[in-house]
PDB file of C-alpha atoms in Angstrom:
ATOM      1  CA  MET A   1       0.000   0.000   0.000  1.00  0.00           C
ATOM      2  CA  SER A   2       2.939   2.337   0.660  1.00  0.00           C
ATOM      3  CA  ASN A   3       3.808   2.030  -3.043  1.00  0.00           C
ATOM      4  CA  VAL A   4       0.352   3.368  -3.853  1.00  0.00           C
ATOM      5  CA  PHE A   5       0.740   6.345  -1.501  1.00  0.00           C
ATOM      6  CA  LYS A   6       4.173   7.007  -2.939  1.00  0.00           C
ATOM      7  CA  ALA A   7       2.769   6.916  -6.476  1.00  0.00           C
ATOM      8  CA  LEU A   8      -0.157   9.180  -5.638  1.00  0.00           C
ATOM      9  CA  SER A   9       1.975  11.706  -3.753  1.00  0.00           C
ATOM     10  CA  ASP A  10       3.318  13.250  -6.938  1.00  0.00           C
ATOM     11  CA  PRO A  11       1.173  15.634  -9.030  1.00  0.00           C
ATOM     12  CA  THR A  12       2.746  14.501 -12.316  1.00  0.00           C
ATOM     13  CA  ARG A  13       1.846  10.883 -11.644  1.00  0.00           C
ATOM     14  CA  ARG A  14      -1.652  11.889 -10.575  1.00  0.00           C
ATOM     15  CA  LYS A  15      -1.993  13.792 -13.834  1.00  0.00           C
ATOM     16  CA  VAL A  16      -0.859  10.668 -15.745  1.00  0.00           C
ATOM     17  CA  LEU A  17      -3.556   8.638 -13.992  1.00  0.00           C
ATOM     18  CA  GLU A  18      -6.108  11.328 -14.722  1.00  0.00           C
ATOM     19  CA  LEU A  19      -5.200  11.201 -18.420  1.00  0.00           C
ATOM     20  CA  LEU A  20      -5.469   7.423 -18.387  1.00  0.00           C
ATOM     21  CA  ARG A  21      -9.007   7.698 -17.006  1.00  0.00           C
ATOM     22  CA  GLN A  22      -9.997   8.791 -20.525  1.00  0.00           C
ATOM     23  CA  GLY A  23      -8.667   5.507 -21.896  1.00  0.00           C
ATOM     24  CA  PRO A  24      -5.414   3.688 -22.687  1.00  0.00           C
ATOM     25  CA  LYS A  25      -2.633   5.888 -24.084  1.00  0.00           C
ATOM     26  CA  THR A  26       0.848   5.286 -25.435  1.00  0.00           C
ATOM     27  CA  ALA A  27       3.908   6.425 -23.497  1.00  0.00           C
ATOM     28  CA  GLY A  28       4.497   9.046 -26.199  1.00  0.00           C
ATOM     29  CA  GLU A  29       0.988  10.463 -25.948  1.00  0.00           C
ATOM     30  CA  LEU A  30       1.326  10.739 -22.187  1.00  0.00           C
ATOM     31  CA  ALA A  31       4.817  12.244 -22.308  1.00  0.00           C
ATOM     32  CA  ALA A  32       3.597  14.880 -24.773  1.00  0.00           C
ATOM     33  CA  GLU A  33       1.316  16.275 -22.055  1.00  0.00           C
ATOM     34  CA  PHE A  34       4.243  17.099 -19.770  1.00  0.00           C
ATOM     35  CA  ASN A  35       7.215  19.370 -20.039  1.00  0.00           C
ATOM     36  CA  VAL A  36       9.613  16.827 -18.556  1.00  0.00           C
ATOM     37  CA  SER A  37      12.502  14.775 -19.895  1.00  0.00           C
ATOM     38  CA  LYS A  38      12.010  11.224 -21.168  1.00  0.00           C
ATOM     39  CA  PRO A  39      14.030   9.592 -18.365  1.00  0.00           C
ATOM     40  CA  THR A  40      11.972  11.450 -15.743  1.00  0.00           C
ATOM     41  CA  MET A  41       8.766  10.382 -17.443  1.00  0.00           C
ATOM     42  CA  SER A  42      10.004   6.774 -17.610  1.00  0.00           C
ATOM     43  CA  ALA A  43      10.782   6.909 -13.901  1.00  0.00           C
ATOM     44  CA  HIS A  44       7.252   8.143 -13.190  1.00  0.00           C
ATOM     45  CA  PHE A  45       5.817   5.280 -15.277  1.00  0.00           C
ATOM     46  CA  ALA A  46       8.014   2.832 -13.363  1.00  0.00           C
ATOM     47  CA  VAL A  47       6.678   4.086 -10.024  1.00  0.00           C
ATOM     48  CA  LEU A  48       3.097   3.742 -11.278  1.00  0.00           C
ATOM     49  CA  ARG A  49       3.781   0.209 -12.552  1.00  0.00           C
ATOM     50  CA  GLU A  50       5.467  -0.711  -9.277  1.00  0.00           C
ATOM     51  CA  ALA A  51       2.359   0.429  -7.400  1.00  0.00           C
ATOM     52  CA  ASP A  52       0.245  -1.667  -9.811  1.00  0.00           C
ATOM     53  CA  LEU A  53      -1.826   1.387 -10.720  1.00  0.00           C
ATOM     54  CA  VAL A  54      -1.145   1.071 -14.449  1.00  0.00           C
ATOM     55  CA  GLU A  55      -0.581  -1.808 -16.826  1.00  0.00           C
ATOM     56  CA  ALA A  56       1.877  -1.531 -19.677  1.00  0.00           C
ATOM     57  CA  THR A  57       1.639  -3.600 -22.836  1.00  0.00           C
ATOM     58  CA  ARG A  58       3.885  -3.449 -25.863  1.00  0.00           C
ATOM     59  CA  ASP A  59       2.113  -2.681 -29.128  1.00  0.00           C
ATOM     60  CA  GLY A  60       4.675  -2.767 -31.891  1.00  0.00           C
ATOM     61  CA  LYS A  61       7.242  -0.089 -31.121  1.00  0.00           C
ATOM     62  CA  SER A  62       5.176   1.762 -28.556  1.00  0.00           C
ATOM     63  CA  ILE A  63       4.153   0.926 -25.014  1.00  0.00           C
ATOM     64  CA  VAL A  64       0.475   1.338 -24.227  1.00  0.00           C
ATOM     65  CA  TYR A  65      -0.473   2.264 -20.665  1.00  0.00           C
ATOM     66  CA  ARG A  66      -3.879   1.571 -19.226  1.00  0.00           C
ATOM     67  CA  LEU A  67      -5.410   2.301 -15.851  1.00  0.00           C
ATOM     68  CA  LYS A  68      -5.351  -0.534 -13.326  1.00  0.00           C
ATOM     69  CA  MET A  69      -6.856   1.007 -10.207  1.00  0.00           C
ATOM     70  CA  SER A  70      -9.198  -0.528  -7.663  1.00  0.00           C
ATOM     71  CA  VAL A  71     -12.107   1.571  -6.386  1.00  0.00           C
ATOM     72  CA  LEU A  72     -10.199   2.244  -3.155  1.00  0.00           C
ATOM     73  CA  GLU A  73      -7.150   3.448  -5.083  1.00  0.00           C
ATOM     74  CA  ASP A  74      -9.444   5.542  -7.274  1.00  0.00           C
ATOM     75  CA  ALA A  75     -10.960   7.120  -4.168  1.00  0.00           C
ATOM     76  CA  LEU A  76      -7.507   7.714  -2.667  1.00  0.00           C
ATOM     77  CA  MET A  77      -6.482   9.495  -5.837  1.00  0.00           C
ATOM     78  CA  GLY A  78      -9.613  11.640  -5.608  1.00  0.00           C
ATOM     79  CA  PHE A  79      -8.717  12.598  -2.039  1.00  0.00           C
ATOM     80  CA  ALA A  80      -5.123  13.282  -3.061  1.00  0.00           C
ATOM     81  CA  GLN A  81      -6.325  15.610  -5.806  1.00  0.00           C
ATOM     82  CA  VAL A  82      -8.772  17.442  -3.594  1.00  0.00           C
ATOM     83  CA  PHE A  83      -6.389  17.925  -0.700  1.00  0.00           C
ATOM     84  CA  GLY A  84      -3.222  18.201  -2.805  1.00  0.00           C
ATOM     85  CA  MET A  85      -1.668  15.314  -0.891  1.00  0.00           C
ATOM     86  CA  LYS A  86       2.080  15.556  -0.471  1.00  0.00           C
ATOM     87  CA  MET A  87       3.537  12.682   1.501  1.00  0.00           C
ATOM     88  CA  GLU A  88       7.150  11.957   2.149  1.00  0.00           C
ATOM     89  CA  HIS A  89       8.122   8.349   1.530  1.00  0.00           C
ATOM     90  CA  GLY A  90      11.736   8.941   0.637  1.00  0.00           C
ATOM     91  CA  ASP A  91      10.441   9.350  -2.906  1.00  0.00           C
ATOM     92  CA  THR A  92      12.950  11.444  -4.810  1.00  0.00           C
ATOM     93  CA  LEU A  93      10.643  11.806  -7.802  1.00  0.00           C
ATOM     94  CA  GLY A  94       7.801  12.957  -5.575  1.00  0.00           C
ATOM     95  CA  THR A  95       9.868  15.741  -4.088  1.00  0.00           C
ATOM     96  CA  GLU A  96      11.661  17.071  -7.120  1.00  0.00           C
ATOM     97  CA  ASN A  97      10.124  19.743  -9.280  1.00  0.00           C
ATOM     98  CA  THR A  98       9.469  17.606 -12.335  1.00  0.00           C
ATOM     99  CA  GLU A  99       6.907  19.988 -13.801  1.00  0.00           C
ATOM    100  CA  GLY A 100       9.396  22.724 -14.338  1.00  0.00           C
ATOM    101  CA  GLU A 101      12.110  20.520 -15.807  1.00  0.00           C
ATOM    102  CA  GLU A 102      13.093  21.278 -19.363  1.00  0.00           C
ATOM    103  CA  LYS A 103      12.999  18.662 -22.094  1.00  0.00           C
ATOM    104  CA  PRO A 104      16.491  17.919 -23.475  1.00  0.00           C
TER     105      PRO A 104
ATOM    106  CA  MET B   1       5.354  -5.548 -17.300  1.00  0.00           C
ATOM    107  CA  THR B   2       5.760  -8.625 -15.146  1.00  0.00           C
ATOM    108  CA  GLU B   3       2.717 -10.123 -13.477  1.00  0.00           C
ATOM    109  CA  ARG B   4       2.434  -9.366  -9.750  1.00  0.00           C
ATOM    110  CA  ILE B   5       1.736 -12.671  -8.032  1.00  0.00           C
ATOM    111  CA  THR B   6      -0.085 -13.026  -4.728  1.00  0.00           C
ATOM    112  CA  PRO B   7       2.012 -15.204  -2.380  1.00  0.00           C
ATOM    113  CA  ILE B   8       0.773 -18.808  -2.244  1.00  0.00           C
ATOM    114  CA  ILE B   9       0.261 -18.519   1.509  1.00  0.00           C
ATOM    115  CA  TYR B  10      -2.971 -16.480   1.058  1.00  0.00           C
ATOM    116  CA  PRO B  11      -4.982 -18.981  -1.038  1.00  0.00           C
ATOM    117  CA  LEU B  12      -3.467 -21.761   1.087  1.00  0.00           C
ATOM    118  CA  PHE B  13      -4.716 -20.025   4.229  1.00  0.00           C
ATOM    119  CA  ALA B  14      -8.178 -19.618   2.634  1.00  0.00           C
ATOM    120  CA  ALA B  15      -8.237 -23.333   1.758  1.00  0.00           C
ATOM    121  CA  LEU B  16      -7.188 -24.266   5.306  1.00  0.00           C
ATOM    122  CA  ILE B  17      -9.891 -22.068   6.864  1.00  0.00           C
ATOM    123  CA  VAL B  18     -12.518 -23.605   4.559  1.00  0.00           C
ATOM    124  CA  GLY B  19     -11.240 -27.103   5.401  1.00  0.00           C
ATOM    125  CA  ALA B  20     -11.345 -26.373   9.128  1.00  0.00           C
ATOM    126  CA  LEU B  21     -14.891 -24.970   8.928  1.00  0.00           C
ATOM    127  CA  ALA B  22     -16.052 -27.912   6.813  1.00  0.00           C
ATOM    128  CA  GLY B  23     -14.495 -30.234   9.412  1.00  0.00           C
ATOM    129  CA  PHE B  24     -16.291 -28.383  12.201  1.00  0.00           C
ATOM    130  CA  ASN B  25     -19.589 -28.691  10.328  1.00  0.00           C
ATOM    131  CA  TRP B  26     -18.901 -32.401   9.851  1.00  0.00           C
ATOM    132  CA  PHE B  27     -18.285 -32.697  13.593  1.00  0.00           C
ATOM    133  CA  LEU B  28     -21.595 -30.939  14.321  1.00  0.00           C
ATOM    134  CA  ASP B  29     -23.536 -32.817  11.657  1.00  0.00           C
ATOM    135  CA  PRO B  30     -21.854 -36.201  11.006  1.00  0.00           C
ATOM    136  CA  ALA B  31     -24.844 -37.511   9.023  1.00  0.00           C
ATOM    137  CA  ASP B  32     -24.012 -35.227   6.065  1.00  0.00           C
ATOM    138  CA  MET B  33     -20.407 -36.411   5.734  1.00  0.00           C
ATOM    139  CA  VAL B  34     -20.341 -36.306   1.900  1.00  0.00           C
ATOM    140  CA  LYS B  35     -21.668 -32.733   1.816  1.00  0.00           C
ATOM    141  CA  TRP B  36     -19.002 -31.447   4.221  1.00  0.00           C
ATOM    142  CA  MET B  37     -16.254 -33.392   2.450  1.00  0.00           C
ATOM    143  CA  ILE B  38     -17.181 -31.784  -0.866  1.00  0.00           C
ATOM    144  CA  ALA B  39     -17.326 -28.338   0.812  1.00  0.00           C
ATOM    145  CA  GLY B  40     -13.917 -28.835   2.377  1.00  0.00           C
ATOM    146  CA  LEU B  41     -12.131 -30.326  -0.616  1.00  0.00           C
ATOM    147  CA  ILE B  42     -13.569 -28.403  -3.570  1.00  0.00           C
ATOM    148  CA  LEU B  43     -11.295 -25.385  -3.059  1.00  0.00           C
ATOM    149  CA  PRO B  44      -7.972 -27.194  -2.446  1.00  0.00           C
ATOM    150  CA  LEU B  45      -8.653 -29.568  -5.352  1.00  0.00           C
ATOM    151  CA  GLY B  46      -9.880 -26.904  -7.796  1.00  0.00           C
ATOM    152  CA  TRP B  47      -7.269 -24.297  -6.915  1.00  0.00           C
ATOM    153  CA  GLY B  48      -4.499 -26.859  -6.480  1.00  0.00           C
ATOM    154  CA  GLY B  49      -5.207 -28.323  -9.906  1.00  0.00           C
ATOM    155  CA  TYR B  50      -4.971 -24.924 -11.575  1.00  0.00           C
ATOM    156  CA  GLU B  51      -1.865 -24.101  -9.547  1.00  0.00           C
ATOM    157  CA  ILE B  52      -0.117 -27.194 -10.953  1.00  0.00           C
ATOM    158  CA  LEU B  53      -1.419 -26.623 -14.507  1.00  0.00           C
ATOM    159  CA  LEU B  54      -0.382 -22.954 -14.599  1.00  0.00           C
ATOM    160  CA  LYS B  55       2.963 -23.308 -12.820  1.00  0.00           C
ATOM    161  CA  GLY B  56       5.267 -20.658 -14.236  1.00  0.00           C
ATOM    162  CA  ARG B  57       2.673 -19.430 -16.749  1.00  0.00           C
ATOM    163  CA  PRO B  58       0.669 -16.189 -16.878  1.00  0.00           C
ATOM    164  CA  GLY B  59      -2.761 -16.322 -15.293  1.00  0.00           C
ATOM    165  CA  LEU B  60      -1.623 -17.660 -11.931  1.00  0.00           C
ATOM    166  CA  GLN B  61      -2.461 -14.355 -10.246  1.00  0.00           C
ATOM    167  CA  ARG B  62      -6.107 -14.568 -11.323  1.00  0.00           C
ATOM    168  CA  VAL B  63      -6.362 -18.152 -10.105  1.00  0.00           C
ATOM    169  CA  ARG B  64      -4.931 -17.253  -6.692  1.00  0.00           C
ATOM    170  CA  GLY B  65      -7.126 -14.159  -6.406  1.00  0.00           C
ATOM    171  CA  SER B  66     -10.202 -16.193  -7.345  1.00  0.00           C
ATOM    172  CA  ALA B  67      -9.241 -18.906  -4.856  1.00  0.00           C
ATOM    173  CA  ILE B  68      -9.027 -16.310  -2.062  1.00  0.00           C
ATOM    174  CA  LEU B  69     -12.420 -14.852  -3.005  1.00  0.00           C
ATOM    175  CA  ALA B  70     -14.037 -18.297  -3.356  1.00  0.00           C
ATOM    176  CA  GLY B  71     -12.482 -19.335  -0.044  1.00  0.00           C
ATOM    177  CA  SER B  72     -13.857 -16.240   1.692  1.00  0.00           C
ATOM    178  CA  LEU B  73     -17.367 -16.870   0.347  1.00  0.00           C
ATOM    179  CA  LEU B  74     -17.246 -20.559   1.254  1.00  0.00           C
ATOM    180  CA  ALA B  75     -15.933 -19.717   4.723  1.00  0.00           C
ATOM    181  CA  ILE B  76     -18.809 -17.283   5.308  1.00  0.00           C
ATOM    182  CA  VAL B  77     -21.415 -19.852   4.255  1.00  0.00           C
ATOM    183  CA  LEU B  78     -19.783 -22.625   6.314  1.00  0.00           C
ATOM    184  CA  ALA B  79     -19.473 -20.357   9.361  1.00  0.00           C
ATOM    185  CA  PHE B  80     -23.171 -19.480   9.210  1.00  0.00           C
ATOM    186  CA  SER B  81     -24.061 -23.122   8.691  1.00  0.00           C
ATOM    187  CA  ALA B  82     -22.065 -24.088  11.784  1.00  0.00           C
ATOM    188  CA  MET B  83     -23.674 -21.257  13.778  1.00  0.00           C
ATOM    189  CA  ASP B  84     -27.084 -22.520  12.749  1.00  0.00           C
ATOM    190  CA  THR B  85     -26.368 -26.153  13.632  1.00  0.00           C
ATOM    191  CA  ALA B  86     -24.699 -25.320  16.941  1.00  0.00           C
ATOM    192  CA  ASP B  87     -27.362 -22.701  17.721  1.00  0.00           C
ATOM    193  CA  ILE B  88     -24.688 -20.046  18.262  1.00  0.00           C
ATOM    194  CA  MET B  89     -26.209 -16.518  18.485  1.00  0.00           C
ATOM    195  CA  GLY B  90     -29.671 -18.082  18.222  1.00  0.00           C
ATOM    196  CA  GLY B  91     -28.971 -19.913  14.938  1.00  0.00           C
ATOM    197  CA  ALA B  92     -29.574 -18.687  11.373  1.00  0.00           C
ATOM    198  CA  GLY B  93     -33.101 -17.533  12.174  1.00  0.00           C
ATOM    199  CA  SER B  94     -32.153 -15.029  14.889  1.00  0.00           C
ATOM    200  CA  ASP B  95     -32.069 -11.262  14.271  1.00  0.00           C
ATOM    201  CA  MET B  96     -28.393 -11.077  15.163  1.00  0.00           C
ATOM    202  CA  THR B  97     -27.469 -13.743  12.594  1.00  0.00           C
ATOM    203  CA  LYS B  98     -29.671 -12.149   9.942  1.00  0.00           C
ATOM    204  CA  ARG B  99     -27.965  -8.801  10.525  1.00  0.00           C
ATOM    205  CA  ALA B 100     -24.513 -10.362  10.463  1.00  0.00           C
ATOM    206  CA  PHE B 101     -25.331 -12.152   7.210  1.00  0.00           C
ATOM    207  CA  GLY B 102     -26.737  -8.951   5.651  1.00  0.00           C
ATOM    208  CA  VAL B 103     -23.635  -6.958   6.599  1.00  0.00           C
ATOM    209  CA  MET B 104     -21.418  -9.779   5.322  1.00  0.00           C
ATOM    210  CA  MET B 105     -23.198  -9.788   1.959  1.00  0.00           C
ATOM    211  CA  GLY B 106     -22.622  -6.043   1.743  1.00  0.00           C
ATOM    212  CA  VAL B 107     -18.929  -6.541   2.496  1.00  0.00           C
ATOM    213  CA  VAL B 108     -18.717  -9.215  -0.219  1.00  0.00           C
ATOM    214  CA  LEU B 109     -20.177  -6.726  -2.720  1.00  0.00           C
ATOM    215  CA  ILE B 110     -17.665  -4.086  -1.578  1.00  0.00           C
ATOM    216  CA  VAL B 111     -14.735  -6.489  -1.976  1.00  0.00           C
ATOM    217  CA  ILE B 112     -15.852  -7.660  -5.427  1.00  0.00           C
ATOM    218  CA  GLY B 113     -16.592  -4.099  -6.580  1.00  0.00           C
ATOM    219  CA  ASN B 114     -13.269  -2.816  -5.299  1.00  0.00           C
ATOM    220  CA  VAL B 115     -11.170  -5.188  -7.395  1.00  0.00           C
ATOM    221  CA  MET B 116     -13.492  -5.202 -10.418  1.00  0.00           C
ATOM    222  CA  PRO B 117     -11.834  -2.341 -12.367  1.00  0.00           C
ATOM    223  CA  LYS B 118      -8.367  -3.661 -11.538  1.00  0.00           C
ATOM    224  CA  HIS B 119      -8.733  -7.319 -12.374  1.00  0.00           C
ATOM    225  CA  LEU B 120     -11.292  -7.399 -15.192  1.00  0.00           C
ATOM    226  CA  GLN B 121      -8.766  -5.650 -17.404  1.00  0.00           C
ATOM    227  CA  PRO B 122      -9.461  -6.701 -21.006  1.00  0.00           C
ATOM    228  CA  PHE B 123     -13.126  -7.469 -20.293  1.00  0.00           C
ATOM    229  CA  MET B 124     -15.483  -5.862 -22.878  1.00  0.00           C
ATOM    230  CA  ASP B 125     -12.586  -4.122 -24.677  1.00  0.00           C
ATOM    231  CA  ASN B 126     -13.457  -5.796 -27.984  1.00  0.00           C
ATOM    232  CA  ALA B 127     -17.175  -5.152 -27.584  1.00  0.00           C
ATOM    233  CA  VAL B 128     -17.182  -1.378 -27.062  1.00  0.00           C
ATOM    234  CA  GLY B 129     -13.560  -0.232 -27.339  1.00  0.00           C
ATOM    235  CA  ALA B 130     -10.881   0.044 -24.664  1.00  0.00           C
ATOM    236  CA  ALA B 131     -11.789   3.532 -23.375  1.00  0.00           C
ATOM    237  CA  LYS B 132     -15.526   2.875 -23.006  1.00  0.00           C
ATOM    238  CA  ALA B 133     -14.910  -0.572 -21.532  1.00  0.00           C
ATOM    239  CA  GLN B 134     -12.585   0.966 -18.953  1.00  0.00           C
ATOM    240  CA  ALA B 135     -15.187   3.604 -18.068  1.00  0.00           C
ATOM    241  CA  MET B 136     -17.815   0.867 -17.714  1.00  0.00           C
ATOM    242  CA  ARG B 137     -15.549  -1.244 -15.489  1.00  0.00           C
ATOM    243  CA  ARG B 138     -14.854   1.753 -13.224  1.00  0.00           C
ATOM    244  CA  PHE B 139     -18.545   2.608 -13.054  1.00  0.00           C
ATOM    245  CA  ALA B 140     -19.441  -1.013 -12.258  1.00  0.00           C
ATOM    246  CA  GLY B 141     -16.793  -1.132  -9.527  1.00  0.00           C
ATOM    247  CA  TRP B 142     -18.083   2.037  -7.884  1.00  0.00           C
ATOM    248  CA  MET B 143     -21.696   0.865  -8.144  1.00  0.00           C
ATOM    249  CA  PHE B 144     -20.867  -2.461  -6.477  1.00  0.00           C
ATOM    250  CA  VAL B 145     -18.924  -0.748  -3.691  1.00  0.00           C
ATOM    251  CA  LEU B 146     -21.658   1.841  -3.037  1.00  0.00           C
ATOM    252  CA  ALA B 147     -24.403  -0.804  -3.223  1.00  0.00           C
ATOM    253  CA  GLY B 148     -22.423  -2.988  -0.815  1.00  0.00           C
ATOM    254  CA  LEU B 149     -21.996  -0.069   1.572  1.00  0.00           C
ATOM    255  CA  GLY B 150     -25.721   0.691   1.361  1.00  0.00           C
ATOM    256  CA  HIS B 151     -26.628  -2.967   1.925  1.00  0.00           C
ATOM    257  CA  ALA B 152     -24.278  -3.329   4.899  1.00  0.00           C
ATOM    258  CA  LEU B 153     -25.435  -0.052   6.466  1.00  0.00           C
ATOM    259  CA  ALA B 154     -29.116  -0.950   5.981  1.00  0.00           C
ATOM    260  CA  TRP B 155     -28.596  -4.247   7.835  1.00  0.00           C
ATOM    261  CA  LEU B 156     -26.516  -2.506  10.489  1.00  0.00           C
ATOM    262  CA  ILE B 157     -28.784   0.392  11.438  1.00  0.00           C
ATOM    263  CA  LEU B 158     -32.333  -0.160  10.155  1.00  0.00           C
ATOM    264  CA  PRO B 159     -35.012  -2.205  11.923  1.00  0.00           C
ATOM    265  CA  ILE B 160     -34.992  -5.831  10.717  1.00  0.00           C
ATOM    266  CA  ALA B 161     -38.379  -5.394   9.008  1.00  0.00           C
ATOM    267  CA  GLN B 162     -37.020  -2.661   6.725  1.00  0.00           C
ATOM    268  CA  ALA B 163     -33.378  -3.723   6.417  1.00  0.00           C
ATOM    269  CA  ASN B 164     -34.032  -6.453   3.852  1.00  0.00           C
ATOM    270  CA  LEU B 165     -36.240  -4.232   1.691  1.00  0.00           C
ATOM    271  CA  VAL B 166     -33.882  -1.245   1.757  1.00  0.00           C
ATOM    272  CA  GLY B 167     -30.780  -3.425   1.266  1.00  0.00           C
ATOM    273  CA  MET B 168     -32.333  -5.151  -1.736  1.00  0.00           C
ATOM    274  CA  ALA B 169     -33.588  -1.832  -3.151  1.00  0.00           C
ATOM    275  CA  VAL B 170     -30.091  -0.337  -2.975  1.00  0.00           C
ATOM    276  CA  VAL B 171     -28.548  -3.319  -4.782  1.00  0.00           C
ATOM    277  CA  ALA B 172     -31.371  -3.451  -7.343  1.00  0.00           C
ATOM    278  CA  GLY B 173     -30.958   0.293  -7.960  1.00  0.00           C
ATOM    279  CA  ALA B 174     -27.250  -0.184  -8.614  1.00  0.00           C
ATOM    280  CA  ILE B 175     -27.956  -3.007 -11.073  1.00  0.00           C
ATOM    281  CA  VAL B 176     -30.524  -0.872 -12.919  1.00  0.00           C
ATOM    282  CA  LEU B 177     -27.971   1.967 -13.188  1.00  0.00           C
ATOM    283  CA  LEU B 178     -25.412  -0.511 -14.542  1.00  0.00           C
ATOM    284  CA  ILE B 179     -27.837  -1.755 -17.176  1.00  0.00           C
ATOM    285  CA  VAL B 180     -28.751   1.805 -18.193  1.00  0.00           C
ATOM    286  CA  ARG B 181     -25.073   2.793 -18.427  1.00  0.00           C
ATOM    287  CA  TRP B 182     -24.283  -0.310 -20.478  1.00  0.00           C
ATOM    288  CA  ALA B 183     -27.232   0.397 -22.797  1.00  0.00           C
ATOM    289  CA  LEU B 184     -26.055   3.995 -23.281  1.00  0.00           C
ATOM    290  CA  ILE B 185     -22.487   2.873 -24.004  1.00  0.00           C
ATOM    291  CA  THR B 186     -23.498   0.227 -26.539  1.00  0.00           C
ATOM    292  CA  LYS B 187     -26.079   2.554 -28.115  1.00  0.00           C
ATOM    293  CA  GLY B 188     -23.453   5.258 -28.502  1.00  0.00           C
ATOM    294  CA  ARG B 189     -21.274   2.806 -30.381  1.00  0.00           C
ATOM    295  CA  GLN B 190     -23.839   2.179 -33.132  1.00  0.00           C
TER     296      GLN B 190
END
């Protein structure tokens, strides 16, 4: 469960999950929504996969991400969005300012 | 992209609980030996068979998850059966047992609804498209959880005479909403 809290503590990852609520998207489509570098984005995806909140499947050359959240996790994300949850779990990605990072 | 596997100890524990409860029922009601043997062995045999067949292959997670859920349901039924036979809490006909059973049914709905969007992943994708299927799965999960909460609360706080009616109405309402949503989704596809 701590993986889930860690994943939901970061606004970028919450935004990724919000985008995935509309339906499955490729890694490229998701990355295009953020002004962050590819490695940072990959690290965010890895955290979400680790928390089992998204499922990644390879489709040709691209990786398709789809939402894999239980109702409880969905509700937790809702709370996190409403209250702007920021929890410290030694999560370096969650504490760094990924939104402002420039793309290489 | 690797499958997250539930440790074998959880379905094993569920099978052991079911076996123990079936054994207790057998002890209380020795005349129905075959019935209690089937109840006690169906989970270890069914789950164990799949466990051997799927060793090292994808799909093991679903089998273990299903075994835990089936074990929980069987354990609830066997526990109530034992309570009835041993006349614990006044047996199955008492108000207390009825309330406990009603709350338990609500909890079962909550548990099923909670995991529904997570574990029914490709379900309906081909029928209505991945995005709409995902929306439907999320909606269904929330409906089951809310209906379960309503059912459990009705049995917890309402007078017995109204608890059944209200509990059933809440669940029926959720099912109607699901059907309407499904009809709207499939209609929108045409």
